[in-house]
mmCIF file of C-alpha atoms in Angstrom:
data_model
loop_
_atom_site.group_PDB
_atom_site.id
_atom_site.type_symbol
_atom_site.label_atom_id
_atom_site.label_comp_id
_atom_site.label_asym_id
_atom_site.label_seq_id
_atom_site.Cartn_x
_atom_site.Cartn_y
_atom_site.Cartn_z
ATOM 1 C CA MET A 1 10.086 11.642 20.280
ATOM 2 C CA ILE A 2 7.339 11.327 17.644
ATOM 3 C CA SER A 3 5.434 14.219 19.285
ATOM 4 C CA ARG A 4 8.128 16.424 18.113
ATOM 5 C CA LEU A 5 7.517 15.753 14.377
ATOM 6 C CA PRO A 6 6.839 18.943 12.610
ATOM 7 C CA ARG A 7 4.041 19.161 10.071
ATOM 8 C CA TRP A 8 6.324 19.251 7.106
ATOM 9 C CA VAL A 9 7.396 15.902 8.015
ATOM 10 C CA TRP A 10 4.015 14.201 8.256
ATOM 11 C CA THR A 11 3.028 15.767 4.713
ATOM 12 C CA GLY A 12 6.300 14.583 3.270
ATOM 13 C CA ALA A 13 5.894 11.122 4.723
ATOM 14 C CA TRP A 14 2.603 10.668 2.925
ATOM 15 C CA VAL A 15 3.786 12.001 -0.278
ATOM 16 C CA LEU A 16 6.923 10.025 -0.262
ATOM 17 C CA ALA A 17 5.231 6.772 0.614
ATOM 18 C CA ALA A 18 2.791 7.101 -2.395
ATOM 19 C CA ILE A 19 5.810 7.950 -4.751
ATOM 20 C CA ALA A 20 7.376 4.677 -3.577
ATOM 21 C CA GLY A 21 4.163 2.879 -3.869
ATOM 22 C CA MET A 22 3.882 4.048 -7.660
ATOM 23 C CA VAL A 23 7.589 2.969 -8.242
ATOM 24 C CA ASN A 24 6.928 -0.460 -6.774
ATOM 25 C CA VAL A 25 3.722 -1.201 -8.601
ATOM 26 C CA VAL A 26 5.531 -0.474 -11.843
ATOM 27 C CA GLY A 27 8.292 -2.799 -11.112
ATOM 28 C CA LEU A 28 5.687 -5.630 -10.188
ATOM 29 C CA LEU A 29 3.636 -4.920 -13.415
ATOM 30 C CA GLY A 30 6.752 -4.675 -15.801
ATOM 31 C CA PHE A 31 8.782 -7.078 -17.730
ATOM 32 C CA GLU A 32 10.503 -8.666 -14.698
ATOM 33 C CA HIS A 33 7.462 -8.528 -12.410
ATOM 34 C CA GLN A 34 9.703 -7.781 -9.463
ATOM 35 C CA ALA A 35 9.405 -5.360 -6.485
ATOM 36 C CA ILE A 36 11.903 -2.418 -6.724
ATOM 37 C CA SER A 37 11.201 -0.248 -3.265
ATOM 38 C CA HIS A 38 11.681 -3.073 -0.786
ATOM 39 C CA LEU A 39 14.240 -5.833 -0.375
ATOM 40 C CA THR A 40 12.703 -8.774 1.556
ATOM 41 C CA GLY A 41 11.099 -10.360 -1.466
ATOM 42 C CA ASN A 42 14.265 -9.829 -3.595
ATOM 43 C CA THR A 43 16.445 -11.053 -0.831
ATOM 44 C CA SER A 44 14.584 -14.286 -0.802
ATOM 45 C CA LEU A 45 14.812 -14.444 -4.512
ATOM 46 C CA LEU A 46 18.684 -13.842 -4.234
ATOM 47 C CA GLY A 47 18.686 -17.084 -1.958
ATOM 48 C CA GLU A 48 16.521 -18.940 -4.472
ATOM 49 C CA ALA A 49 19.074 -18.175 -7.282
ATOM 50 C CA LEU A 50 22.057 -19.099 -5.037
ATOM 51 C CA ALA A 51 20.412 -22.416 -4.310
ATOM 52 C CA ALA A 52 19.716 -23.125 -7.907
ATOM 53 C CA HIS A 53 23.126 -21.881 -9.031
ATOM 54 C CA ASP A 54 21.580 -19.573 -11.134
ATOM 55 C CA LEU A 55 24.621 -17.003 -11.838
ATOM 56 C CA ALA A 56 22.608 -14.798 -13.787
ATOM 57 C CA GLY A 57 19.902 -14.479 -11.160
ATOM 58 C CA VAL A 58 22.615 -14.047 -8.636
ATOM 59 C CA LEU A 59 24.250 -11.209 -10.256
ATOM 60 C CA HIS A 60 20.735 -9.660 -11.182
ATOM 61 C CA PHE A 61 19.318 -9.526 -7.455
ATOM 62 C CA ALA A 62 22.574 -8.774 -5.882
ATOM 63 C CA LEU A 63 22.719 -5.614 -8.308
ATOM 64 C CA LEU A 64 19.031 -4.863 -7.425
ATOM 65 C CA ILE A 65 19.858 -5.032 -3.657
ATOM 66 C CA GLY A 66 23.273 -3.155 -4.146
ATOM 67 C CA ALA A 67 21.531 -0.375 -6.049
ATOM 68 C CA PHE A 68 19.072 0.019 -3.123
ATOM 69 C CA VAL A 69 22.154 0.167 -0.663
ATOM 70 C CA ALA A 70 24.141 2.575 -2.988
ATOM 71 C CA GLY A 71 21.213 5.056 -2.747
ATOM 72 C CA SER A 72 21.056 4.753 0.991
ATOM 73 C CA THR A 73 24.921 5.515 1.051
ATOM 74 C CA LEU A 74 24.518 8.402 -1.192
ATOM 75 C CA SER A 75 21.933 9.848 1.215
ATOM 76 C CA GLY A 76 24.112 9.194 4.264
ATOM 77 C CA PHE A 77 27.024 11.021 2.324
ATOM 78 C CA LEU A 78 24.776 13.893 1.376
ATOM 79 C CA ILE A 79 22.755 14.404 4.594
ATOM 80 C CA GLN A 80 25.405 13.283 7.051
ATOM 81 C CA ASP A 81 22.905 13.033 9.812
ATOM 82 C CA SER A 82 20.028 10.505 10.685
ATOM 83 C CA THR A 83 18.003 13.254 12.403
ATOM 84 C CA LEU A 84 15.469 15.109 10.383
ATOM 85 C CA GLN A 85 16.135 18.872 10.596
ATOM 86 C CA LEU A 86 14.775 21.712 8.282
ATOM 87 C CA GLY A 87 17.632 23.122 6.373
ATOM 88 C CA ARG A 88 19.704 20.002 5.432
ATOM 89 C CA ARG A 89 20.051 19.112 1.891
ATOM 90 C CA TYR A 90 16.871 17.002 1.353
ATOM 91 C CA GLY A 91 16.217 19.070 -1.880
ATOM 92 C CA VAL A 92 19.330 17.982 -3.424
ATOM 93 C CA ALA A 93 18.713 14.284 -2.479
ATOM 94 C CA LEU A 94 15.033 14.657 -3.718
ATOM 95 C CA LEU A 95 16.363 16.102 -7.196
ATOM 96 C CA LEU A 96 18.715 13.165 -7.526
ATOM 97 C CA VAL A 97 15.683 10.686 -6.839
ATOM 98 C CA SER A 98 13.832 12.594 -9.689
ATOM 99 C CA LEU A 99 16.713 12.280 -11.992
ATOM 100 C CA LEU A 100 17.212 8.733 -11.241
ATOM 101 C CA LEU A 101 13.672 8.035 -11.837
ATOM 102 C CA PHE A 102 13.499 9.970 -15.121
ATOM 103 C CA ALA A 103 16.631 7.974 -16.146
ATOM 104 C CA SER A 104 15.003 4.736 -15.410
ATOM 105 C CA VAL A 105 12.264 5.328 -17.902
ATOM 106 C CA PRO A 106 14.038 4.739 -21.230
ATOM 107 C CA LEU A 107 16.097 1.796 -19.925
ATOM 108 C CA LEU A 108 12.819 0.146 -18.837
ATOM 109 C CA GLN A 109 11.463 0.745 -22.093
ATOM 110 C CA LEU A 110 14.105 -1.125 -23.725
ATOM 111 C CA ASN A 111 13.590 -4.013 -21.080
ATOM 112 C CA SER A 112 16.931 -3.198 -19.514
ATOM 113 C CA ALA A 113 17.351 -4.403 -15.848
ATOM 114 C CA TYR A 114 19.464 -1.158 -15.519
ATOM 115 C CA GLY A 115 16.241 0.862 -15.343
ATOM 116 C CA MET A 116 15.361 -1.263 -12.189
ATOM 117 C CA TYR A 117 18.659 -0.602 -10.729
ATOM 118 C CA ALA A 118 18.352 3.129 -11.090
ATOM 119 C CA ALA A 119 14.774 3.069 -9.663
ATOM 120 C CA ALA A 120 15.922 0.925 -6.634
ATOM 121 C CA CYS A 121 18.722 3.426 -6.156
ATOM 122 C CA ALA A 122 16.260 6.157 -6.062
ATOM 123 C CA CYS A 123 14.036 4.451 -3.639
ATOM 124 C CA GLY A 124 16.996 3.560 -1.280
ATOM 125 C CA LEU A 125 18.194 7.349 -1.426
ATOM 126 C CA GLN A 126 14.486 8.367 -0.601
ATOM 127 C CA ASN A 127 14.091 5.813 2.285
ATOM 128 C CA ALA A 128 17.384 6.688 3.915
ATOM 129 C CA MET A 129 16.654 10.292 3.685
ATOM 130 C CA VAL A 130 13.651 10.446 6.230
ATOM 131 C CA SER A 131 14.729 7.181 8.107
ATOM 132 C CA THR A 132 14.713 8.789 11.621
ATOM 133 C CA TYR A 133 13.715 11.764 13.531
ATOM 134 C CA SER A 134 14.359 11.793 17.374
ATOM 135 C CA GLY A 135 13.977 7.968 17.826
ATOM 136 C CA ALA A 136 10.832 7.802 15.619
ATOM 137 C CA VAL A 137 11.583 5.476 12.477
ATOM 138 C CA VAL A 138 9.885 6.591 9.381
ATOM 139 C CA ARG A 139 10.216 4.332 6.559
ATOM 140 C CA THR A 140 8.395 5.290 3.113
ATOM 141 C CA THR A 141 9.370 2.658 0.690
ATOM 142 C CA HIS A 142 8.075 -0.312 2.654
ATOM 143 C CA VAL A 143 5.166 -0.867 5.019
ATOM 144 C CA SER A 144 5.974 -4.154 6.861
ATOM 145 C CA GLY A 145 7.140 -2.268 9.860
ATOM 146 C CA MET A 146 4.178 -0.003 10.038
ATOM 147 C CA PHE A 147 1.824 -2.843 9.756
ATOM 148 C CA THR A 148 3.600 -4.628 12.461
ATOM 149 C CA ASP A 149 3.309 -1.413 14.714
ATOM 150 C CA LEU A 150 -0.361 -1.302 13.758
ATOM 151 C CA GLY A 151 -0.760 -5.017 15.095
ATOM 152 C CA ILE A 152 1.139 -4.125 18.152
ATOM 153 C CA PHE A 153 -1.263 -1.214 18.840
ATOM 154 C CA LEU A 154 -4.127 -3.391 18.329
ATOM 155 C CA GLY A 155 -2.913 -5.813 20.833
ATOM 156 C CA HIS A 156 -2.260 -3.094 23.427
ATOM 157 C CA ALA A 157 -5.868 -1.921 22.757
ATOM 158 C CA LEU A 158 -7.185 -5.202 23.389
ATOM 159 C CA ARG A 159 -5.502 -5.465 26.783
ATOM 160 C CA GLY A 160 -6.474 -2.065 27.838
ATOM 161 C CA LEU A 161 -2.921 -0.752 27.531
ATOM 162 C CA PRO A 162 -2.327 2.877 26.451
ATOM 163 C CA VAL A 163 -1.846 3.450 22.572
ATOM 164 C CA ASP A 164 0.712 6.120 21.099
ATOM 165 C CA ILE A 165 -2.209 7.672 18.918
ATOM 166 C CA ARG A 166 0.485 9.995 17.056
ATOM 167 C CA ARG A 167 2.578 6.806 16.095
ATOM 168 C CA LEU A 168 -0.508 5.109 15.132
ATOM 169 C CA THR A 169 -1.439 8.023 13.000
ATOM 170 C CA LEU A 170 2.011 7.962 11.345
ATOM 171 C CA CYS A 171 1.541 4.343 10.593
ATOM 172 C CA LEU A 172 -1.830 4.747 8.963
ATOM 173 C CA LEU A 173 -0.447 7.866 7.090
ATOM 174 C CA VAL A 174 2.481 6.110 5.407
ATOM 175 C CA ILE A 175 0.222 2.968 4.832
ATOM 176 C CA SER A 176 -2.545 4.938 3.072
ATOM 177 C CA GLY A 177 0.161 6.845 0.905
ATOM 178 C CA PHE A 178 1.789 3.535 -0.146
ATOM 179 C CA LEU A 179 -1.505 2.101 -1.023
ATOM 180 C CA CYS A 180 -2.849 5.047 -2.934
ATOM 181 C CA GLY A 181 0.560 5.323 -4.722
ATOM 182 C CA GLY A 182 -0.031 1.687 -5.620
ATOM 183 C CA ILE A 183 -3.485 2.367 -6.933
ATOM 184 C CA LEU A 184 -2.449 5.442 -8.982
ATOM 185 C CA GLY A 185 0.617 3.530 -10.455
ATOM 186 C CA THR A 186 -1.590 0.826 -11.693
ATOM 187 C CA PHE A 187 -3.873 3.092 -13.546
ATOM 188 C CA ALA A 188 -1.013 5.091 -14.995
ATOM 189 C CA PHE A 189 1.010 2.097 -16.023
ATOM 190 C CA HIS A 190 -1.891 0.531 -17.841
ATOM 191 C CA ALA A 191 -2.390 3.930 -19.551
ATOM 192 C CA PHE A 192 1.232 4.943 -20.087
ATOM 193 C CA GLY A 193 3.575 2.164 -19.714
ATOM 194 C CA TYR A 194 6.830 2.806 -18.189
ATOM 195 C CA ARG A 195 6.156 6.540 -18.846
ATOM 196 C CA ALA A 196 4.097 6.162 -15.689
ATOM 197 C CA LEU A 197 7.478 6.716 -13.722
ATOM 198 C CA PHE A 198 7.335 10.280 -15.061
ATOM 199 C CA PHE A 199 4.475 11.053 -12.541
ATOM 200 C CA PRO A 200 6.742 9.979 -9.354
ATOM 201 C CA ALA A 201 9.614 11.726 -10.910
ATOM 202 C CA GLY A 202 8.085 14.907 -11.575
ATOM 203 C CA LEU A 203 6.264 14.590 -8.179
ATOM 204 C CA THR A 204 9.748 14.335 -6.446
ATOM 205 C CA ALA A 205 11.094 17.259 -8.346
ATOM 206 C CA VAL A 206 8.052 19.433 -7.150
ATOM 207 C CA VAL A 207 8.480 18.235 -3.503
ATOM 208 C CA ALA A 208 12.290 19.227 -3.640
ATOM 209 C CA ILE A 209 11.615 22.409 -5.441
ATOM 210 C CA SER A 210 8.737 23.154 -2.582
ATOM 211 C CA TYR A 211 11.063 22.079 0.234
ATOM 212 C CA GLY A 212 13.910 24.629 -0.909
ATOM 213 C CA VAL A 213 11.488 27.308 -1.039
ATOM 214 C CA TYR A 214 9.932 26.427 2.371
ATOM 215 C CA ALA A 215 13.290 26.016 4.101
ATOM 216 C CA PHE A 216 14.315 29.319 2.451
ATOM 217 C CA ALA A 217 11.387 31.082 3.768
ATOM 218 C CA ARG A 218 11.613 29.859 7.115
ATOM 219 C CA GLY A 219 15.393 30.713 7.028
ATOM 220 C CA GLN A 220 14.503 34.265 6.188
ATOM 221 C CA ALA A 221 11.907 34.783 8.727
ATOM 222 C CA GLY A 222 14.234 33.247 11.258
#
């Protein structure tokens, strides 16, 4: 259950949500003005393109969604389990996320949609990596589920029902991380353009290295 979430998961959830918030806001402010880190709107746009017989649009949104799924697939291949556990190859996955984000910058500077696909693949890889721990769903690249849980908790509180404080805290943690990432990403995009993605890419690399050092130290201590 969520009460078993270790401290490194809580910290990592906030940081990864902030990274996703930065990436997504760059997509929204960029040349296509489209979301990168979540698929709800892009799936709707795919439906619109299909209805309008817009073959170029259909291909673009299918590739954007497919890139996210490909990242999730890569995560499943690398980590091979849906349960968070110290010592799994999260560092490798995070380094791949960092490389994909770094690679997206020059492509986006050329107004190439392949930059969006690389960033979407990075988000899918990151999101799948931390998707589940002991039955507690943790999503870092979108916050619809977190806001839904927040509403449920408010409804329970109004009825005088018990509220899972730790789950509520996790929801607020991810939401605040994603929001802060959006704020920072906006300032960075206006100052640096697509080079703003170097910030989440570099931060992801730092998280990957920090995780590796922490996991090694804990392994040595054990």
